[in-house]
């Protein structure tokens, strides 16, 4: 098995084909609701430094870090979207991966979790995970987003199994029955 963490950038798959969330139409309402919920949850926990893993166009930091003392680290495998070369070069006390895990190979996700745990066992984490349900697929088509689940490598069910294996899930939030937000900490 290749250890991807020896590289500067996590290469989960062909970066040129990695989808970047478009914030327009119905999906804008949906993703804004997710971001607002994640921001509210983070603010309640009062971290000093947040890593947005898979930051895309930096919606999280635009909502979170403009009016607070929280520092945001924006990392994405697409170099043009990332503000840092490698998340491994930074310390952070909060980790967010919103709609990112499904695009990773399972072993890459597990390697990431093992690395994060070895770096900071007290790390707090938020995962936004699409349910990939029939409703989600129907709404994607309704909003003319025909590629919304392209690139999916780990099913919702398997992502949740892995979360339960590694974490105590402290809080769960449902967004329109098509995304679950999990606030977690590593199991002892």
XYZ file of C-alpha atoms in Angstrom:
188
model
C 0.000 0.000 0.000
C 1.345 3.420 -0.960
C 1.619 5.916 1.859
C 0.207 9.096 0.388
C 1.259 11.194 3.334
C 4.890 11.221 2.283
C 3.789 13.502 -0.529
C 3.244 17.231 -0.099
C -0.300 17.027 -1.401
C -2.742 14.206 -0.821
C -3.283 12.768 -4.279
C -6.623 11.038 -3.793
C -7.189 10.835 -7.538
C -6.606 12.766 -10.739
C -6.722 16.376 -9.537
C -7.882 17.624 -12.932
C -11.052 15.553 -12.639
C -11.821 16.461 -9.040
C -15.223 18.138 -8.864
C -15.447 21.589 -7.325
C -18.795 22.518 -5.793
C -20.747 25.060 -7.791
C -22.771 27.450 -5.662
C -25.714 28.464 -7.826
C -29.429 27.801 -8.088
C -30.932 25.237 -5.717
C -27.528 23.843 -4.814
C -26.524 27.285 -3.519
C -29.359 27.137 -0.953
C -28.427 23.570 -0.008
C -24.692 24.153 0.386
C -25.183 27.475 2.178
C -27.343 25.698 4.754
C -24.568 23.129 5.276
C -21.867 25.786 5.606
C -23.933 27.855 8.056
C -24.540 24.784 10.235
C -20.843 23.868 10.228
C -19.846 27.468 11.039
C -22.342 27.629 13.933
C -21.037 24.339 15.304
C -17.395 25.429 15.058
C -18.079 28.782 16.742
C -19.697 26.978 19.691
C -16.532 24.888 20.156
C -14.227 27.932 20.046
C -11.150 26.476 18.318
C -8.033 28.499 17.545
C -7.166 27.019 14.146
C -9.407 25.121 11.698
C -8.209 23.056 8.753
C -10.748 23.025 5.915
C -9.701 19.836 4.114
C -10.989 20.064 0.562
C -11.706 23.775 0.864
C -12.762 24.296 -2.758
C -13.635 27.966 -3.221
C -13.243 28.640 0.522
C -16.888 29.163 1.476
C -16.230 27.916 4.999
C -13.449 30.393 5.728
C -15.419 33.231 4.129
C -18.230 32.595 6.616
C -16.149 31.579 9.636
C -12.890 33.449 9.714
C -13.916 36.940 8.674
C -15.655 37.890 11.903
C -13.899 35.739 14.482
C -10.447 35.210 15.914
C -10.402 31.707 14.448
C -7.610 31.086 11.961
C -8.526 29.060 8.862
C -6.154 26.835 6.930
C -7.513 26.101 3.466
C -6.224 22.913 1.856
C -7.321 21.356 -1.412
C -5.695 18.852 -3.738
C -6.244 21.374 -6.512
C -3.212 23.562 -5.948
C -4.909 26.669 -7.366
C -7.586 26.428 -4.645
C -5.272 25.642 -1.745
C -3.625 28.314 0.387
C -1.118 25.878 1.866
C 1.112 23.303 0.200
C 0.611 20.626 2.822
C -1.677 20.378 5.826
C 1.073 18.284 7.458
C 3.166 21.417 8.009
C 0.580 22.996 10.336
C -0.931 22.413 13.731
C -4.692 22.784 14.060
C -7.235 21.885 16.702
C -10.253 21.461 14.440
C -10.619 19.547 11.169
C -13.461 19.910 8.651
C -14.064 17.702 5.614
C -17.319 18.655 3.927
C -18.382 16.450 1.002
C -14.799 15.316 0.459
C -14.468 11.807 1.893
C -16.660 10.159 -0.754
C -14.103 11.220 -3.386
C -11.269 9.373 -1.660
C -10.364 5.717 -1.890
C -11.236 3.943 1.338
C -7.610 3.212 2.204
C -6.748 6.897 1.654
C -9.458 7.951 4.084
C -8.219 5.472 6.680
C -4.610 6.624 6.208
C -5.770 10.215 6.670
C -7.576 9.333 9.912
C -4.542 7.410 11.198
C -2.296 10.372 10.412
C -4.640 12.873 12.086
C -4.911 10.689 15.181
C -1.128 10.317 15.411
C -0.727 14.084 15.098
C -3.402 15.105 17.631
C -5.527 12.552 19.468
C -7.581 15.441 20.927
C -8.478 16.838 17.519
C -12.138 17.745 17.004
C -13.563 16.901 13.603
C -16.589 17.653 11.456
C -17.549 15.570 8.477
C -20.277 16.645 6.066
C -21.389 13.526 4.234
C -23.929 13.299 1.443
C -26.383 10.446 1.946
C -26.324 9.523 -1.754
C -30.001 8.633 -1.341
C -32.667 8.522 -4.039
C -33.904 11.887 -2.779
C -30.398 13.354 -3.149
C -30.104 12.001 -6.677
C -33.577 13.262 -7.597
C -32.853 16.746 -6.264
C -29.536 16.809 -8.112
C -31.333 16.092 -11.381
C -34.033 18.623 -10.527
C -31.326 21.267 -10.093
C -29.669 20.214 -13.372
C -26.636 18.946 -11.488
C -26.198 15.727 -13.446
C -22.663 15.130 -12.164
C -23.277 15.562 -8.438
C -22.221 12.025 -7.501
C -19.521 11.571 -10.134
C -16.251 10.501 -8.590
C -17.882 8.859 -5.561
C -15.623 6.092 -4.279
C -16.960 5.433 -0.785
C -20.662 4.954 -0.163
C -22.452 6.868 2.571
C -22.963 3.633 4.490
C -19.259 2.762 4.393
C -18.197 6.299 5.352
C -20.462 6.080 8.393
C -19.075 2.654 9.340
C -15.544 4.064 9.264
C -16.569 7.086 11.327
C -18.119 4.808 13.952
C -14.975 2.676 14.016
C -12.626 5.617 14.660
C -14.740 8.170 16.488
C -17.131 8.933 19.252
C -19.820 10.770 17.322
C -20.854 13.585 19.633
C -23.455 15.371 17.524
C -25.308 14.673 14.272
C -27.247 17.165 12.170
C -29.440 16.483 9.177
C -29.588 18.919 6.272
C -32.660 18.474 4.051
C -32.457 14.663 4.488
C -29.567 14.540 2.000
C -26.520 15.451 4.092
C -25.483 14.460 7.576
C -23.028 16.533 9.572
C -21.043 14.633 12.188
C -19.121 16.283 15.003
C -16.596 13.755 16.333
C -13.587 13.046 18.472
C -11.226 10.098 18.293
C -12.028 7.095 20.443
C -9.629 6.489 23.318
